[in-house]
Tab-separated table of C-alpha atoms and ligand atoms in Angstrom:
chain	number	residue	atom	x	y	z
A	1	UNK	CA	17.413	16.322	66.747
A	2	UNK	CA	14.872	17.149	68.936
A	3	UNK	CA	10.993	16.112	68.111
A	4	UNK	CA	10.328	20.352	67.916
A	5	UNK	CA	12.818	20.570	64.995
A	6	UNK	CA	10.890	17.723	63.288
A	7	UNK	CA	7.482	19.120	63.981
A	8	UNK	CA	8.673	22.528	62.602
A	9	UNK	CA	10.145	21.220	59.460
A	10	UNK	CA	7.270	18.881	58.730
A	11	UNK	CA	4.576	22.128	59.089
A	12	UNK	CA	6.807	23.974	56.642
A	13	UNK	CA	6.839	21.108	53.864
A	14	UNK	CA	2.703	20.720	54.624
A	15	UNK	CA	2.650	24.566	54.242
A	16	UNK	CA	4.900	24.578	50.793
A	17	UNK	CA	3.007	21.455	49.626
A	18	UNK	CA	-0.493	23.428	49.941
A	19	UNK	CA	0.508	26.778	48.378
A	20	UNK	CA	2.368	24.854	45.918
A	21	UNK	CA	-0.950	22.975	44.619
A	22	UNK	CA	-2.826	26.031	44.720
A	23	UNK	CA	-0.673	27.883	41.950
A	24	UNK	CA	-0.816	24.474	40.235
A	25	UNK	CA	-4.373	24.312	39.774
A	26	UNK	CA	-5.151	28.171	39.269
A	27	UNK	CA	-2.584	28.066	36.658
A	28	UNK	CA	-3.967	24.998	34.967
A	29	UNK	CA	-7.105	26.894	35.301
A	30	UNK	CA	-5.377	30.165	33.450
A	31	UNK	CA	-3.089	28.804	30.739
A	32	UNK	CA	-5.585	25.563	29.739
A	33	UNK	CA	-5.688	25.393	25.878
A	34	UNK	CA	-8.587	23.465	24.427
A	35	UNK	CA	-7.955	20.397	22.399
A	36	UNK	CA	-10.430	19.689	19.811
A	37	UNK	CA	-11.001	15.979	20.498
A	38	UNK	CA	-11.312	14.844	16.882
A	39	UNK	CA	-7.284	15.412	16.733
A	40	UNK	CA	-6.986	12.710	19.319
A	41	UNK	CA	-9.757	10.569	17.354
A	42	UNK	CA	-7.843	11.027	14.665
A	43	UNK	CA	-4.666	10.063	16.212
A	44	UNK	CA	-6.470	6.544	16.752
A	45	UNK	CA	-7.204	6.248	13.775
A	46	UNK	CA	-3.713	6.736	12.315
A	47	UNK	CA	-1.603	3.743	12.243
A	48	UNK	CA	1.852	5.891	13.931
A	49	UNK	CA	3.778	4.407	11.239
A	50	UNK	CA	5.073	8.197	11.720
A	51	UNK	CA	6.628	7.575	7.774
A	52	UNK	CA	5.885	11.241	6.504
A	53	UNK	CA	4.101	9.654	3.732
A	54	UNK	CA	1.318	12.092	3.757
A	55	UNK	CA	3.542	15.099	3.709
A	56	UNK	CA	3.761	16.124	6.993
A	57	UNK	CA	5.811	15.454	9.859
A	58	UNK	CA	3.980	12.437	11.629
A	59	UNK	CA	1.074	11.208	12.052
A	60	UNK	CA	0.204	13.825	15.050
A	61	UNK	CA	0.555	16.631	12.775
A	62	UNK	CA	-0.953	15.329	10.086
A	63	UNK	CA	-4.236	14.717	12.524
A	64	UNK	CA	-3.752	18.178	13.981
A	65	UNK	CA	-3.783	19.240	10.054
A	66	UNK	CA	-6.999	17.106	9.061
A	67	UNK	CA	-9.010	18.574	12.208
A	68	UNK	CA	-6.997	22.642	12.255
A	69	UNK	CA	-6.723	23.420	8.457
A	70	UNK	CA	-8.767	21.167	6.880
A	71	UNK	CA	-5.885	18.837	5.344
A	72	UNK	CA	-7.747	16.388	2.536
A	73	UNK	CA	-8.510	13.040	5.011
A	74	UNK	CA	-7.100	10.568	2.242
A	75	UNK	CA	-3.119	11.251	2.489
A	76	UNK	CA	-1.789	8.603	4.398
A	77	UNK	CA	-0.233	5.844	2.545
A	78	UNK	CA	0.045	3.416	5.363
A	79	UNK	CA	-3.703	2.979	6.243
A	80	UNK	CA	-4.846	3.034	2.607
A	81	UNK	CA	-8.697	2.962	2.172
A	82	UNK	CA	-10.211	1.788	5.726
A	83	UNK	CA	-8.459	4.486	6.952
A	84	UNK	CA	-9.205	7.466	4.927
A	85	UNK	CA	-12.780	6.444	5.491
A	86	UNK	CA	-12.835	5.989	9.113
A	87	UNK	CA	-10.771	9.729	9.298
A	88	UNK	CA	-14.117	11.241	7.270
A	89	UNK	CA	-16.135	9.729	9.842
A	90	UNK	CA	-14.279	11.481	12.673
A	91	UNK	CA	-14.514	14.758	10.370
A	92	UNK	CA	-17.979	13.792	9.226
A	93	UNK	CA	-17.280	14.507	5.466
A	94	UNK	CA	-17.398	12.348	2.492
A	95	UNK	CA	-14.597	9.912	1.495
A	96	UNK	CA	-13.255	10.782	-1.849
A	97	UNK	CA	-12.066	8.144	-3.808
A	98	UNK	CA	-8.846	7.473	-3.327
A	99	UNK	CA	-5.792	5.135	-4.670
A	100	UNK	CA	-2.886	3.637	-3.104
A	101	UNK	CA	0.274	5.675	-4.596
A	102	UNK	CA	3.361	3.151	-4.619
A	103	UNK	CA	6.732	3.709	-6.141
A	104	UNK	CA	7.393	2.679	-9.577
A	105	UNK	CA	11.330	1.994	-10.687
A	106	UNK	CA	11.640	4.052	-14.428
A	107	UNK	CA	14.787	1.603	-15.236
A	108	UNK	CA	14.445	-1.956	-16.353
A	109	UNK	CA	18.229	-2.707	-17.156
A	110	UNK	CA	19.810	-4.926	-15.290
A	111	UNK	CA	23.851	-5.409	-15.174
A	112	UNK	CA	24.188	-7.098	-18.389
A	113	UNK	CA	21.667	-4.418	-20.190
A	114	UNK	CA	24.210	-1.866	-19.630
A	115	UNK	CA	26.525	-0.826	-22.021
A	116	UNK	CA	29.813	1.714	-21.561
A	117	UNK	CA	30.502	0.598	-17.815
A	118	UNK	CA	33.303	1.631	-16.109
A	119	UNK	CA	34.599	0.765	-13.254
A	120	UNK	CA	34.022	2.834	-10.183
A	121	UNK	CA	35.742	2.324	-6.936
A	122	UNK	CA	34.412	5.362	-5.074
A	123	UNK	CA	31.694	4.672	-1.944
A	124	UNK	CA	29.255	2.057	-2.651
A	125	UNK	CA	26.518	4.086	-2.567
A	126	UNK	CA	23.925	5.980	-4.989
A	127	UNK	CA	24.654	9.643	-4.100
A	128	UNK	CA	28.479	9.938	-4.153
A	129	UNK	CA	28.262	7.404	-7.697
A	130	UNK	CA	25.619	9.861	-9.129
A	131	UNK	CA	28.589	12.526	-8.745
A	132	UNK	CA	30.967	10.727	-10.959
A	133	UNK	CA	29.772	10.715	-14.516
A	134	UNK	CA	30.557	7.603	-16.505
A	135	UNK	CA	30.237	4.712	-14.126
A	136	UNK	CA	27.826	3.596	-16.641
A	137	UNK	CA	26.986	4.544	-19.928
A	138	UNK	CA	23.702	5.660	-19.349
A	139	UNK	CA	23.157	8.406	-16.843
A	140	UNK	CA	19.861	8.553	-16.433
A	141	UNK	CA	19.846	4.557	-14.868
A	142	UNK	CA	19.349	3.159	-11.872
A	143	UNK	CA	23.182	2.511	-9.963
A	144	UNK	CA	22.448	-0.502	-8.238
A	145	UNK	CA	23.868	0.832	-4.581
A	146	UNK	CA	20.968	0.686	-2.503
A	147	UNK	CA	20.644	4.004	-0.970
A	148	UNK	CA	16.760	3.491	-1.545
A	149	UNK	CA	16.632	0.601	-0.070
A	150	UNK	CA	18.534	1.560	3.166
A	151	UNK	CA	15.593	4.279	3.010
A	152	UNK	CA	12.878	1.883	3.392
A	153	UNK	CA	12.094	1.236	6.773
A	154	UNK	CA	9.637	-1.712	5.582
A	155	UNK	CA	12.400	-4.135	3.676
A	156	UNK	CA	9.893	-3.221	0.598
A	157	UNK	CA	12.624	-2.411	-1.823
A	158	UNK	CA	16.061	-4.143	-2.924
A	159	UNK	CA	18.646	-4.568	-5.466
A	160	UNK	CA	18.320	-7.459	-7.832
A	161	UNK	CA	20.807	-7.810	-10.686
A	162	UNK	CA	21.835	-4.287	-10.414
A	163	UNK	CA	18.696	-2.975	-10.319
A	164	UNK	CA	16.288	-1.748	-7.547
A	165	UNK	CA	12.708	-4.070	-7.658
A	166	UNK	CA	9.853	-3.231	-5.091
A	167	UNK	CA	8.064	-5.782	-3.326
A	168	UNK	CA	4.627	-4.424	-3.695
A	169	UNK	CA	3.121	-6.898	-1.181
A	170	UNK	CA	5.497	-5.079	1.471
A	171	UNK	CA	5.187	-1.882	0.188
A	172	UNK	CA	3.219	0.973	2.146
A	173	UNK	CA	3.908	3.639	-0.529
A	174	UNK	CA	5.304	5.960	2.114
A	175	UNK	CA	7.726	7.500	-0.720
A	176	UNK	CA	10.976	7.148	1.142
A	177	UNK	CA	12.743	5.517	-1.799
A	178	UNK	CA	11.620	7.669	-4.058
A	179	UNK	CA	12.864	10.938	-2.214
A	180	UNK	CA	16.409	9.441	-1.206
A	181	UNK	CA	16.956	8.179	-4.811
A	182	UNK	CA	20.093	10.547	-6.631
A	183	UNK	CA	18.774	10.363	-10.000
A	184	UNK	CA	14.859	10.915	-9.303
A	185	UNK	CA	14.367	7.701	-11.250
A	186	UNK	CA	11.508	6.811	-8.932
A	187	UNK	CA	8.156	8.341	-8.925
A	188	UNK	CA	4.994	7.822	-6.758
A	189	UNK	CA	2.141	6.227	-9.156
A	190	UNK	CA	-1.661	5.800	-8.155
A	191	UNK	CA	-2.240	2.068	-8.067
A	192	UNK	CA	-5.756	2.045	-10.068
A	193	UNK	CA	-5.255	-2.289	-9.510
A	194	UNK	CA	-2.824	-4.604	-8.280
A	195	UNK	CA	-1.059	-4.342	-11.300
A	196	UNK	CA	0.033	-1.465	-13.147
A	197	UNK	CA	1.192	-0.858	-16.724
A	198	UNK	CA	4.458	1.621	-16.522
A	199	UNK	CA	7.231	2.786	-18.295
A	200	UNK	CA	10.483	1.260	-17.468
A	201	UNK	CA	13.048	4.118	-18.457
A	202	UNK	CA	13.785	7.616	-18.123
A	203	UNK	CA	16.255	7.754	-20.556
A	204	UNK	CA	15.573	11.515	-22.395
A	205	UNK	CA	18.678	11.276	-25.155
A	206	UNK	CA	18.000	10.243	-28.691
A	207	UNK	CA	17.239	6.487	-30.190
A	208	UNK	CA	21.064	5.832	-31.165
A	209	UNK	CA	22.422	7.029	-28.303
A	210	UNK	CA	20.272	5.089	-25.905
A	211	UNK	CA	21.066	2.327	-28.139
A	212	UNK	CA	24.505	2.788	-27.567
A	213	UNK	CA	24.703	2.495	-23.568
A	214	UNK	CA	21.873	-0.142	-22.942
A	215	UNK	CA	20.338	-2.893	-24.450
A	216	UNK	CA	16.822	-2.102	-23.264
A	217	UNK	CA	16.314	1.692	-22.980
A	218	UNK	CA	13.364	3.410	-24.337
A	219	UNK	CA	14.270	5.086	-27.897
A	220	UNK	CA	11.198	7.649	-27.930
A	221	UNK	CA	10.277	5.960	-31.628
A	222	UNK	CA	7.058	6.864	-30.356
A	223	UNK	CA	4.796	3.211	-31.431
A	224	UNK	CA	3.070	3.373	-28.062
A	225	UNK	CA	2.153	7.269	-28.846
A	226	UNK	CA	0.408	6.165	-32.372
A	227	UNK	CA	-1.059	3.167	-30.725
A	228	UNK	CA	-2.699	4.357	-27.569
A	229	UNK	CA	-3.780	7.760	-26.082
A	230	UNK	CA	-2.355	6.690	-22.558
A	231	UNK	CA	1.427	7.399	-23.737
A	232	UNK	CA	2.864	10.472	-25.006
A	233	UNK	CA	6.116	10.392	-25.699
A	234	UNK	CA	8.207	13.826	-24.485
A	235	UNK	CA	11.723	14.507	-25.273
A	236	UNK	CA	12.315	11.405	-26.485
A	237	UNK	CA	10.657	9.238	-23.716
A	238	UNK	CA	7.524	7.413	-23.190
A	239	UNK	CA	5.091	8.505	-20.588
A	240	UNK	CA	1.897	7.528	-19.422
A	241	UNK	CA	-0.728	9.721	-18.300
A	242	UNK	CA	-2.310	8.023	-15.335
A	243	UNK	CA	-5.928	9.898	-15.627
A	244	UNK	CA	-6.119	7.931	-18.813
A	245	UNK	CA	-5.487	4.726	-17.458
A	246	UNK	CA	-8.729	3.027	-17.329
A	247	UNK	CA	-10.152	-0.242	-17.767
A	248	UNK	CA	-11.393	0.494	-21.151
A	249	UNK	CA	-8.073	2.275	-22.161
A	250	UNK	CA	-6.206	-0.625	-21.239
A	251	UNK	CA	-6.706	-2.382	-24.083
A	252	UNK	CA	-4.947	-0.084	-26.294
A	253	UNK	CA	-1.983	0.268	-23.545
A	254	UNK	CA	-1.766	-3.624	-23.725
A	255	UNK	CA	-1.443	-3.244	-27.320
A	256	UNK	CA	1.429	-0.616	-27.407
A	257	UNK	CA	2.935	-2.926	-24.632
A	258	UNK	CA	3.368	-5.595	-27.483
A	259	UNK	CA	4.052	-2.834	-30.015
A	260	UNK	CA	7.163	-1.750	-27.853
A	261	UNK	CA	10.505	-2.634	-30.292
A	262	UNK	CA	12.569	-2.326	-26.249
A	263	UNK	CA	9.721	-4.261	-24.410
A	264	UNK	CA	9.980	-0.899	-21.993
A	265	UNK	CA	6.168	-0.760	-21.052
A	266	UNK	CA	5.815	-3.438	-18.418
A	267	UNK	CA	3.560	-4.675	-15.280
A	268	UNK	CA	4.677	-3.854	-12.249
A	269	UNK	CA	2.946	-4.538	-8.846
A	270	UNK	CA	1.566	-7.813	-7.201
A	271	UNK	CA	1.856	-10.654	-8.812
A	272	UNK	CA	-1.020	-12.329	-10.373
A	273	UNK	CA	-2.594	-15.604	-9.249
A	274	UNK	CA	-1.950	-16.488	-12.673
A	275	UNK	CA	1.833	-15.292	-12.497
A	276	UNK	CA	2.253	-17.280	-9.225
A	277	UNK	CA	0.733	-20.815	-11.074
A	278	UNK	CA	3.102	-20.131	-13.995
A	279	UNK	CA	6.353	-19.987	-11.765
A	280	UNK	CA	5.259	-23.388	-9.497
A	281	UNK	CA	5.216	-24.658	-12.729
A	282	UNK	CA	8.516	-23.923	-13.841
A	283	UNK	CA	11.289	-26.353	-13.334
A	284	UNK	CA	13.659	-26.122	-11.093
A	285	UNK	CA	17.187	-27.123	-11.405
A	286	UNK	CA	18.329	-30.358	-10.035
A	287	UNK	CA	19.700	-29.522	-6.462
A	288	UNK	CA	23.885	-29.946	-6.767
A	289	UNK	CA	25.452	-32.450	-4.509
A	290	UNK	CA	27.825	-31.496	-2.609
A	291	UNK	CA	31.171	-33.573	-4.236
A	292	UNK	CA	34.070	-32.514	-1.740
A	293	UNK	CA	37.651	-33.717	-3.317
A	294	UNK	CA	40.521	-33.304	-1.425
A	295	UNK	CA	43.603	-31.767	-2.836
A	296	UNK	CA	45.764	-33.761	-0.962
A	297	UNK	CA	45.890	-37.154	-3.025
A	298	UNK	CA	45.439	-40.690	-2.188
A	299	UNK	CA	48.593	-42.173	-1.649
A	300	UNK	CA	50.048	-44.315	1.536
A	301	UNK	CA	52.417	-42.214	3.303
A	302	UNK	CA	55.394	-44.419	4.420
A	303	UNK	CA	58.080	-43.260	6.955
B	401	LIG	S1	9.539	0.697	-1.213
B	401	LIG	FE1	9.779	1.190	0.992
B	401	LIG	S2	10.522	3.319	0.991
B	401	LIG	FE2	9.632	2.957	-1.049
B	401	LIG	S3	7.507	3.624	-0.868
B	401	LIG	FE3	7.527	1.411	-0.458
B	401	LIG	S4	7.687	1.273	1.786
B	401	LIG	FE4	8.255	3.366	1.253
B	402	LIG	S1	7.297	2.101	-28.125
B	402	LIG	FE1	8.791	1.616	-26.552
B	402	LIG	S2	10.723	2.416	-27.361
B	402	LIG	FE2	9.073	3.350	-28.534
B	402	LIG	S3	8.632	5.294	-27.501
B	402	LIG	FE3	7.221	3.797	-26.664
B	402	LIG	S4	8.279	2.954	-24.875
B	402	LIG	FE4	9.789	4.021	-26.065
């Protein structure tokens, strides 16, 4: 190849390379859009957990929402208080107040609570159990399969005796569990403390029949309703009205808590330092020894 041909090409790539750049810039010039740099603020200040807690897609829309159409600045979940207040200092408004919404589990039966059981041999799994009626007596009760805690991306929920428990202390409260879960037995709740008084059930038939397929289901008899002005009780089921729930108010709820014939209205959440002393202080089973024997017995061979 001769050192003309090389020359010649060389120009030619110099030549395209210039033009090239010039379209590049006068279009970048043309077509530029401008971003309003509070969405990338707010971007920072999201934690990209990316969970869809707050309702949209991820956290990028939800900052393009905050900073485009005005979306309230205390949805997400994941960054709780710090960071609904540091998105109203991008946005320069005031923080409203705000609670932490975490799931809450309306079913406190576990295996042996359940009545009229039958057994299922279908997919081990919530949605394709929901389907069959009858796998246990009550339909309206957790089925113990786990679908919501496959959902949860923070190991914040799991099955424990046939029924799903939340670890609160894990918990984000991006409401994962509570939209996978067949039988819409769990619903977001705002956290006003650690602790939370809730109704365990979501039973809706009447008192006898409830009696008749578990052994802990709320029968709608309607004590906590005459006791306290936080519960009303609604087709035959307890439910508490959380704008109610105050400190003062509590009182009363703790009340139709011991007034409760099924023990239904129970704290849920982290536990207590008091809870924590009470279970170092319970005893713990002697640890079993491991006592091989081996079925062959003792005696001499002889040839
Ligand atoms: S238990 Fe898991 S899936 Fe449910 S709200 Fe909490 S973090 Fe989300
Ligand atoms: S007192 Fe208990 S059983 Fe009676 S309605 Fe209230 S939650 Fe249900």
């Amino acid at each position: 190849m001769s050192w003309v041909i090389i020359g010649l090409a060389a120009t030619t790539m110099l030549a395209m390379a210039l033009v090239l750049s010039f379209v590049l810039g006068w279009a970048n010039r043309a077509f530029h859009v401008e971003v309003d740099p509070r969405v990338d603020a707010s971007i920072d200040v999201l934690p990209g957990a990316n969970c869809g807690g707050c309702g949209y897609v991820g956290c990028g829309e939800y900052a393009e929402a905050i900073v485009l159409d005005d979306a309230p600045v205390n949805l997400c979940t994941v960054g709780g208080k710090s960071c609904t207040e540091a998105l109203a200092a991008v946005m320069g408004v005031e923080a409203a107040v705000s609670y932490p919404w975490r799931p809450v589990v309306h079913c406190g039966a576990r295996t042996g609570d359940r009545l009229g059981r039958s057994p299922y041999i279908g997919e081990q799994r919530c949605g394709p159990a929901n389907l069959v009626t009858d796998v246990q007596g009550c339909t309206y009760g957790c089925l113990g399969f786990g679908d919501c805690t496959r959902a949860c991306d923070f190991d914040a929920i799991h099955i424990d005796d046939g029924l799903a428990r939340v670890d609160y202390s894990t918990c984000v409260g991006c409401g994962a569990c509570a939209k996978v879960c067949p039988r819409n037995i769990i619903t977001m709740a705002p956290f006003k403390s650690d602790r939370m008084l809730v109704v365990q059930c979501s039973n809706h038939d009447a008192g006898k029949d409830v009696k008749a397929v578990c052994k802990v289901g709320c029968m709608g008899c309607r004590a906590c309703e005459r006791t306290s002005g936080m519960f009303t009780v609604q087709n035959n089921l307890s439910t508490i009205d959380y704008d109610s729930y105050t400190h003062e108010n509590l009182e009363s709820g703790l009340l139709a808590a011991k007034k409760c014939p099924r023990n239904r209205l129970v704290f849920v959440g982290i536990p207590s330092e008091k809870d924590i002393l009470v279970a170092a202080k319970e005893e713990l089973p002697d640890l079993i020894k491991p006592d091989f024997k081996t079925t062959v017995d003792d005696t001499e061979w002889r040839g």
